[in-house]
Structure formats: C-alpha cells, structure tokens
Short mmCIF file of C-alpha atoms in Angstrom, two decimals:
data_model
loop_
_atom_site.label_atom_id
_atom_site.label_comp_id
_atom_site.label_asym_id
_atom_site.label_seq_id
_atom_site.Cartn_x
_atom_site.Cartn_y
_atom_site.Cartn_z
CA ARG A 1 77.68 57.69 128.56
CA LEU A 2 74.86 57.24 130.97
CA ARG A 3 74.96 53.44 130.99
CA LEU A 4 78.98 53.86 131.52
CA HIS A 5 78.33 56.25 134.84
CA ASP A 6 75.71 53.76 136.09
CA GLY A 7 78.14 51.16 135.60
CA LYS A 8 80.96 53.06 137.24
CA LEU A 9 83.11 52.42 134.45
CA ILE A 10 83.16 56.47 134.94
CA LYS A 11 84.99 57.44 137.56
CA ASP A 12 87.85 59.77 138.69
CA ARG A 13 91.14 57.99 138.33
CA ARG A 14 94.67 58.98 139.39
CA PHE A 15 97.63 58.44 137.24
CA HIS A 16 100.94 59.65 137.60
CA LEU A 17 100.16 61.69 140.69
CA ARG A 18 97.41 63.45 138.93
CA THR A 19 93.32 62.73 139.34
CA TYR A 20 91.43 62.92 136.18
CA PRO A 21 87.54 63.27 137.02
CA ASN A 22 85.00 61.55 135.01
CA CYS A 23 87.24 59.27 132.62
CA PHE A 24 87.62 55.72 131.51
CA VAL A 25 89.83 53.21 130.64
CA ALA A 26 90.25 52.13 126.89
CA LYS A 27 90.96 48.82 127.18
CA GLU A 28 87.72 48.06 129.99
CA LEU A 29 85.58 50.12 127.45
CA THR A 30 86.46 47.58 124.48
CA ASP A 31 85.82 44.63 127.30
CA TRP A 32 82.33 46.18 127.79
CA LEU A 33 81.31 46.59 124.34
CA ILE A 34 81.54 43.17 123.47
CA ASP A 35 80.34 42.00 126.99
CA HIS A 36 76.77 44.02 126.59
CA LYS A 37 77.15 43.34 122.95
CA GLU A 38 77.41 46.69 121.72
CA ALA A 39 80.53 45.50 119.66
CA PRO A 40 80.80 41.64 118.05
CA ASP A 41 84.50 42.27 118.60
CA ARG A 42 87.31 44.22 119.59
CA GLU A 43 88.00 45.67 116.13
CA THR A 44 84.48 46.88 115.70
CA GLY A 45 84.59 48.38 119.44
CA ILE A 46 87.80 50.37 118.50
CA ARG A 47 86.22 51.21 115.09
CA LEU A 48 83.43 52.86 117.13
CA MET A 49 85.31 54.62 119.51
CA GLN A 50 86.85 56.36 116.77
CA LYS A 51 83.56 57.50 115.35
CA LEU A 52 82.97 59.25 119.20
CA MET A 53 86.38 60.95 118.56
CA ASP A 54 86.11 62.25 115.17
CA HIS A 55 82.99 63.35 116.10
CA TYR A 56 84.02 65.52 119.56
CA ILE A 57 82.11 63.33 121.60
CA ILE A 58 85.09 61.75 123.71
CA HIS A 59 88.80 62.66 123.74
CA HIS A 60 92.21 61.65 125.30
CA VAL A 61 92.36 63.60 129.12
CA CYS A 62 95.07 64.84 128.11
CA ASP A 63 94.49 65.55 124.10
CA GLU A 64 97.98 63.53 123.23
CA HIS A 65 96.31 61.26 121.34
CA SER A 66 94.08 61.37 118.59
CA ASP A 67 93.39 57.76 117.51
CA TYR A 68 91.38 55.47 119.97
CA LYS A 69 93.80 52.90 121.27
CA ASP A 70 92.43 49.69 123.17
CA ALA A 71 94.85 50.39 125.78
CA LYS A 72 95.71 51.46 129.33
CA LEU A 73 94.60 55.14 128.08
CA LEU A 74 92.45 57.30 130.25
CA TYR A 75 89.31 59.31 127.74
CA ARG A 76 86.57 61.45 128.80
CA PHE A 77 82.90 62.26 127.30
CA ARG A 78 83.27 66.11 126.20
CA LYS A 79 80.14 65.96 127.99
CA ASP A 80 81.43 65.24 131.35
CA ASP A 81 84.68 67.79 131.06
CA GLY A 82 82.74 71.22 129.69
CA THR A 83 84.56 70.87 126.34
CA PHE A 84 81.80 69.41 124.31
CA PRO A 85 80.65 71.81 121.23
CA LEU A 86 77.56 73.16 122.00
CA SER A 87 75.95 74.64 118.52
CA LYS A 88 72.58 76.54 117.88
CA ASP A 89 71.58 72.54 116.67
CA VAL A 90 72.84 70.90 119.11
CA LYS A 91 70.96 73.07 121.82
CA VAL A 92 67.57 72.65 119.69
CA PHE A 93 68.40 69.11 119.79
CA MET A 94 68.64 68.41 123.29
CA ARG A 95 66.49 70.96 124.68
CA GLY A 96 63.75 69.23 122.62
CA GLN A 97 65.60 65.73 123.77
CA SER A 98 64.82 66.92 126.86
CA LEU A 99 61.02 68.26 126.43
CA TYR A 100 60.01 64.85 125.24
CA GLU A 101 61.63 62.77 127.88
CA LYS A 102 59.48 64.90 130.27
CA LEU A 103 56.51 64.71 128.57
CA VAL A 104 56.35 60.95 128.09
CA SER A 105 57.23 60.32 131.66
CA VAL A 106 54.33 62.62 133.41
CA GLU A 107 51.00 60.78 134.03
CA GLU A 108 47.37 62.44 131.64
CA SER A 109 50.35 63.79 129.08
CA ILE A 110 49.76 65.60 126.36
CA LEU A 111 51.34 63.20 123.53
CA LYS A 112 48.48 61.34 122.42
CA VAL A 113 47.49 59.02 119.85
CA ARG A 114 45.19 60.91 117.27
CA GLU A 115 43.28 61.39 114.74
CA GLU A 116 42.77 63.84 111.63
CA ASN A 117 41.59 63.02 108.21
CA SER A 118 41.01 59.09 109.05
CA VAL A 119 45.17 58.83 109.70
CA LYS A 120 46.56 58.23 112.98
CA TYR A 121 49.52 60.19 114.51
CA GLN A 122 51.51 59.01 117.54
CA ARG A 123 53.27 61.30 120.06
CA THR A 124 50.90 64.45 119.03
CA PHE A 125 49.39 67.42 120.43
CA LEU A 126 47.57 70.77 120.05
CA GLY A 127 49.89 74.16 119.40
CA CYS A 128 48.08 75.54 122.26
CA GLU A 129 48.00 72.63 124.90
CA MET A 130 52.21 72.81 124.19
CA VAL A 131 51.94 76.06 124.76
CA ASP A 132 49.87 76.14 128.09
CA TRP A 133 52.58 72.78 129.64
CA LEU A 134 55.60 74.90 128.53
CA ILE A 135 54.22 77.87 130.80
CA GLN A 136 52.61 75.47 133.50
CA GLU A 137 56.22 74.14 133.78
CA GLY A 138 58.38 76.81 133.74
CA GLU A 139 60.24 75.95 130.49
CA VAL A 140 59.49 79.53 129.62
CA GLU A 141 57.94 83.19 130.75
CA ASN A 142 54.99 83.18 128.62
CA ARG A 143 53.27 82.57 125.64
CA GLN A 144 55.26 84.01 122.84
CA GLU A 145 59.09 82.41 124.36
CA ALA A 146 56.66 79.30 124.07
CA VAL A 147 55.60 80.22 120.35
CA GLU A 148 59.53 81.00 119.48
CA LEU A 149 60.81 77.56 121.16
CA GLY A 150 57.98 75.72 118.79
CA ARG A 151 59.01 77.26 115.76
CA ALA A 152 62.48 76.64 116.39
CA LEU A 153 61.89 72.45 117.37
CA LEU A 154 60.07 72.77 114.12
CA GLU A 155 62.46 74.54 112.00
CA HIS A 156 64.96 72.44 113.25
CA GLY A 157 62.91 68.82 112.21
CA ILE A 158 62.12 67.79 115.52
CA ILE A 159 58.41 68.29 115.86
CA GLN A 160 56.47 69.34 112.72
CA HIS A 161 52.48 69.82 111.68
CA VAL A 162 51.07 66.26 111.24
CA SER A 163 50.47 66.79 107.30
CA ASN A 164 53.05 69.53 107.38
CA ARG A 165 51.12 72.63 106.38
CA HIS A 166 51.49 74.90 109.11
CA HIS A 167 54.51 76.58 111.34
CA PHE A 168 53.93 76.53 114.59
CA PHE A 169 51.02 78.20 116.16
CA ASP A 170 49.26 78.71 120.13
CA SER A 171 46.20 77.47 118.30
CA ASP A 172 44.21 74.25 118.07
CA ILE A 173 46.16 72.97 115.08
CA LEU A 174 47.69 69.34 115.74
CA TYR A 175 51.72 68.61 115.41
CA HIS A 176 53.99 65.38 116.77
CA PHE A 177 56.98 64.77 117.62
CA TRP A 178 58.97 64.08 114.49
CA ILE A 179 61.60 62.18 115.96
CA ASN A 180 61.13 59.28 118.49
CA PHE A 181 64.34 59.94 121.03
CA ARG A 182 63.04 56.83 123.07
CA ARG A 183 63.70 54.31 119.95
CA ARG A 184 66.54 52.05 121.22
CA ARG A 185 69.62 52.84 118.84
CA ARG A 186 72.72 50.31 119.00
CA LEU A 187 76.31 52.06 118.41
CA THR A 188 76.93 49.47 115.59
CA GLU A 189 74.76 52.17 113.27
CA LEU A 190 77.22 54.66 113.18
CA LEU A 191 79.56 51.91 111.11
CA ASN A 192 76.38 51.83 108.50
CA GLU A 193 78.15 52.31 105.77
CA ASN A 194 79.37 48.89 105.80
CA SER A 195 76.01 47.23 106.47
CA SER A 196 72.84 48.95 105.78
CA ARG A 197 71.25 45.23 105.40
CA ALA A 198 72.30 45.00 109.12
CA LEU A 199 70.94 47.92 110.62
CA SER A 200 67.33 47.97 112.50
CA GLU A 201 64.11 47.83 110.26
CA SER A 202 62.11 49.93 113.07
CA PRO A 203 59.29 52.06 110.86
CA ASP A 204 61.38 55.14 113.18
CA SER A 205 65.21 54.05 111.64
CA PRO A 206 66.12 56.13 109.23
CA PHE A 207 68.36 53.46 107.38
CA CYS A 208 65.44 50.99 106.48
CA LEU A 209 64.36 50.31 102.61
CA ARG A 210 60.62 50.15 102.13
CA LYS A 211 59.95 46.97 100.20
CA LEU A 212 56.72 46.86 97.97
CA ASN A 213 55.62 43.88 99.42
CA PRO A 214 57.30 41.32 102.15
CA ASP A 215 57.47 38.99 100.20
CA PRO A 216 61.37 37.22 100.23
CA GLY A 217 63.63 37.72 96.74
CA ASN A 218 61.26 40.41 95.78
CA THR A 219 64.11 43.60 94.95
CA SER A 220 61.39 46.23 94.14
CA PHE A 221 61.25 49.55 95.81
CA LEU A 222 58.80 52.46 95.21
CA SER A 223 60.56 55.41 93.47
CA VAL A 224 58.58 58.97 94.53
CA GLN A 225 56.87 60.96 91.91
CA THR A 226 55.22 63.84 92.93
CA ASN A 227 53.73 65.24 89.24
CA LYS A 228 53.47 61.55 88.47
CA GLU A 229 51.63 58.33 89.09
CA ILE A 230 54.35 56.28 91.09
CA LYS A 231 56.31 53.95 89.05
CA ILE A 232 57.92 50.59 90.23
CA VAL A 233 61.74 50.80 90.14
CA SER A 234 63.54 47.48 90.03
CA ALA A 235 66.51 47.74 91.88
CA VAL A 236 68.09 46.18 95.15
CA ARG A 237 69.29 49.57 96.64
CA ARG A 238 69.32 52.95 96.65
CA SER A 239 72.34 54.42 94.36
CA SER A 240 75.62 55.92 96.19
CA ILE A 241 76.03 59.89 96.18
CA THR A 242 77.03 60.05 92.57
CA SER A 243 73.55 60.14 91.61
CA LEU A 244 73.65 63.63 92.76
CA SER A 245 75.93 65.10 90.41
CA GLY A 246 73.79 64.57 87.52
CA ASN A 247 72.89 60.88 86.14
CA SER A 248 69.80 60.45 84.59
CA ASN A 249 68.63 57.91 87.49
CA PRO A 250 68.40 59.79 90.30
CA TYR A 251 68.44 57.45 93.46
CA PHE A 252 68.34 53.99 92.19
CA SER A 253 70.98 51.74 90.61
CA ALA A 254 71.66 48.57 88.94
CA ALA A 255 72.66 45.32 91.20
CA PRO A 256 76.22 45.30 91.72
CA THR A 257 76.80 42.42 89.22
CA LEU A 258 78.88 42.27 86.03
CA VAL A 259 76.00 42.88 83.62
CA PHE A 260 73.80 45.87 84.38
CA PRO A 261 70.08 45.61 83.77
CA PRO A 262 68.94 49.15 82.00
CA VAL A 263 67.51 51.70 84.82
CA ALA A 264 64.17 53.27 84.74
CA GLU A 265 64.61 57.42 84.39
CA CYS A 266 62.48 59.26 87.14
CA ASN A 267 61.44 63.20 87.29
CA PRO A 268 63.28 64.12 84.25
CA LYS A 269 61.00 67.37 84.24
CA SER A 270 61.40 70.01 87.29
CA VAL A 271 58.90 69.11 90.03
CA LEU A 272 58.42 73.03 90.59
CA LYS A 273 55.25 74.03 89.36
CA ARG A 274 56.76 77.76 88.46
CA PRO A 275 60.01 79.18 88.69
CA VAL A 276 60.67 80.45 91.76
CA THR A 277 63.83 83.73 92.53
CA ASN A 278 65.99 84.29 95.44
CA GLU A 279 64.36 87.72 95.90
CA GLU A 280 60.85 86.19 96.00
CA LEU A 281 62.39 83.35 98.65
CA LEU A 282 63.69 86.19 100.70
CA SER A 283 61.31 89.21 100.58
CA PRO A 284 59.87 90.38 103.89
CA GLY A 285 56.81 88.10 104.71
CA ALA A 286 57.23 85.80 101.84
CA PRO A 287 54.99 82.68 102.83
CA TYR A 288 58.33 80.15 103.17
CA VAL A 289 59.45 78.65 106.49
CA LYS A 290 63.32 78.11 106.84
CA LYS A 291 64.08 74.35 108.36
CA THR A 292 67.26 72.54 109.56
CA LEU A 293 67.67 69.18 108.63
CA THR A 294 70.69 67.17 110.20
CA ILE A 295 70.85 64.03 107.51
CA VAL A 296 72.93 61.10 108.41
CA GLY A 297 74.13 59.26 105.29
CA ASP A 298 73.72 55.85 104.96
CA ALA A 299 75.73 52.78 103.02
CA VAL A 300 74.06 54.62 99.78
CA GLY A 301 73.99 57.91 100.12
CA TRP A 302 71.38 60.28 101.78
CA GLY A 303 68.85 59.86 99.42
CA PHE A 304 67.63 62.78 97.48
CA VAL A 305 68.04 64.51 94.44
CA VAL A 306 69.04 68.43 93.82
CA ARG A 307 68.48 69.92 90.39
CA GLY A 308 67.92 73.76 89.67
CA GLY A 309 69.73 76.70 90.18
CA ARG A 310 69.91 80.06 92.08
CA PRO A 311 68.18 78.57 94.11
CA CYS A 312 68.46 75.26 93.89
CA HIS A 313 65.51 73.00 94.63
CA ILE A 314 64.69 69.28 95.87
CA GLN A 315 63.55 67.06 93.01
CA ALA A 316 63.08 64.12 94.75
CA VAL A 317 63.25 62.13 98.14
CA ASP A 318 63.76 58.24 98.82
CA PRO A 319 60.98 57.86 100.73
CA GLY A 320 62.92 55.21 102.63
CA GLY A 321 65.95 57.23 102.55
CA PRO A 322 68.19 59.31 105.59
CA ALA A 323 66.93 62.18 103.74
CA ALA A 324 63.35 61.46 104.24
CA ALA A 325 63.48 60.54 108.04
CA ALA A 326 65.09 63.92 108.17
CA GLY A 327 61.93 66.04 107.06
CA MET A 328 63.01 66.58 103.74
CA LYS A 329 60.25 67.19 100.86
CA VAL A 330 60.39 67.70 97.10
CA CYS A 331 59.97 71.15 96.04
CA GLN A 332 62.04 72.50 99.27
CA PHE A 333 64.71 75.45 98.40
CA VAL A 334 68.43 74.85 99.34
CA PHE A 335 69.70 77.20 101.38
CA SER A 336 72.82 76.31 103.04
CA VAL A 337 74.86 73.35 103.19
CA ASN A 338 77.22 72.76 106.59
CA GLY A 339 76.86 75.93 106.88
CA VAL A 340 77.92 77.51 103.39
CA TYR A 341 75.14 79.60 101.69
CA VAL A 342 74.24 78.75 98.44
CA LEU A 343 71.06 80.09 97.21
CA HIS A 344 73.00 82.00 94.24
CA LEU A 345 74.97 78.74 93.34
CA ASP A 346 73.37 75.62 90.57
CA TYR A 347 72.89 72.44 91.70
CA GLN A 348 76.66 70.96 90.18
CA THR A 349 77.99 73.06 92.81
CA ILE A 350 75.85 72.10 95.67
CA SER A 351 76.25 68.66 94.92
CA SER A 352 80.05 68.84 94.99
CA LEU A 353 79.80 70.53 98.13
CA ILE A 354 77.37 67.80 99.62
CA MET A 355 79.99 64.82 98.27
CA THR A 356 83.15 66.65 99.61
CA GLY A 357 81.63 67.05 102.68
CA PRO A 358 81.04 65.00 106.21
CA ARG A 359 78.55 62.04 106.15
CA THR A 360 76.43 64.24 108.54
CA LEU A 361 74.70 66.79 106.78
CA VAL A 362 73.50 69.90 107.98
CA MET A 363 71.33 71.65 105.36
CA GLU A 364 68.79 74.45 105.68
CA VAL A 365 66.27 74.53 103.33
CA MET A 366 63.29 76.84 102.86
CA GLU A 367 59.43 75.62 102.33
CA ALA A 368 56.43 77.07 101.00
CA ILE A 369 53.60 77.78 103.96
CA GLU A 370 50.58 76.26 101.83
#
C-alpha cells in the first residue's frame, strides 16, 4: 500500500462526474505487480489481489464487485477510507509494529543482541528498560499502563521472554521481539498453499521446513517429542490438516507416490505430566497466562496436534511449521478457536472447528507459568 502511494498509483480519481479519493485502477495495479516482480503473470496478480479482497484489505470503491477484476475498475485499500475492521487483535499487532519500527529507527536503541545462559538472542530488551522507554516517548502515562501494554504484546505473540518462562514484568528480565517486522515479505506468500517450497527459507519465515542437514536429497525432518528422545521420521513433508483428526501419525505423511512406506508413530501418550481441569485453569490466581496466537496455515496445514478433552491440550508442534512460528508449544491448553470458547469440548470437535475454518487460525491458549 505504501509503495503504491509512493508510486502515485494510488491517487484521487474522477469517474462519472464523481471523485473517488485514494484509489487505484485494477488493470494498472496488475501491470505494476508484474513490473515489480511481485507476480510472475497476470493470473497470479489477480489471485493475489483476490486474497486481499477476501481478507478485507481492499475493496471496490462502490462495493459493486466482490471479485477482483483485471479491468479499468477502481479499488481502494480499506485503510485509506476508514473501513478496515480493527479488531482487538489487529490493534495490538499494529501497535507492536509501530513500537518496533520506532525502536529500530533510533540511535542507542534499547533493542540489542544479548546473551543469556550461553544463548544469543536478537532484538532483546529488559522489561524495566521497555517500561522506561514507553513513558519517556509518551506512549503511556505511567508504569502500570506500560506493564499492561507489555502483557498485551506478549499475549499476542509479538514479544516474549527469551526462554518463555515469564509474563511481562517491570524488572530486569530479558525479553525479545518474537516477530521480525522488518523481514522482507513477498505477496506470493499469500498463495503458499500451492507452492510451499517456493517460499523464503529465511529463519524468520514461518513456512520453512528444518532439515537435519543441508545435504541435497536428504528428506528427513525432526519430530518433536518433549518427553522422549528425538526420533527421526523419514518423510518429505508435513502432513495435511487431516492429521489433526486422529491419525496415529501426528504431522508427517508419506511421499506422494503409489507405494506408501510405513510411518513412525510419535507421541502416542499424553505429554501432560498430570491431568488439569477447567476449574483449575480458570480459578483466580491460577499460574496460567493466556496468549493469542495467529497462525497462517501453509500448503500442508498448521503443524500441530491437539489431543485430550475438557480441556484439550497441544500434544505436538512441528518445529518448522506455522504454529511453531506463531509461538505455539506443547502442553498449552486450547481456550478458544476463531473466537469460539472450546474448553468444554473434546479434541475431535476442536479439530473439526479448525479444519472447517479459515486458513488464518486465531487461537487463545493457556500456558503454565513456571
């Protein structure tokens, strides 16, 4: 959107004696996408813009067309006409992005590379440093407001404690930005369900699979098991979302050949150390923190397994999948799925909610505070 404004593709345009502010011509935008290598051809460009329409990012200026047409029709970004739906999740995300951009653009930023327990972390800051900075920059009125903002950012997966052991506190505990807002993302990632291998292999990309070694031809990937030694499962890709519905193989499938080799069974038993009840989760002062995770499914699903019931828990997480990138971890309890309260449901019902819902999955989970 900002690049289109800079390139003067978005501007006030007159049509049938009426002026439409801040809009673009669909055909011109398709040309721009191809010229700037954001789309290889017109068909891909149209599909990309349709994705933006489906997610309420852009719309026809008179809302007369629900489809994106490669024609001399006027469309507009909803952010430019005030119709973009600002949910609580979107507001927190945008606030986090704004703070991040402000922090990385100043000299002597509090964001630094720091080491804890012999591990180096990027984009780190101390909780008390962040509180001081927020007050100094006028982002909040007092320390209490700063802590509340920090907690909202943590619960939405934007920041986190470097070893994920603490909520946000006004102290010398070390945190980092979990999301790298500066990573260059390409529009074609929106169409990743068709070609996950064409996506970025950047460490910040939520779409890359982590190979055991860089040798070409090696198609083995790691299976996560927190309560056992790590197994190696021979497979070429993670399984589809059908793995959520109860298959013994949580998130790996055989190669797409006529003969399917046997697969290894992972995490046959619950990863929970002991059963936990809903009453225990929801009781005042319970040692659990609620987090909101936004998971964009890739070509082979979301990369996690849910098990149990009343409450359900996360049984396994693919280390290279979208769920892991969003901050999901084993032993978290599923509180809601796409706004639906699910603590009282079993895993089959929750799996059905996930599989019949949109590709972008918004989940609230409850995690034990160690």
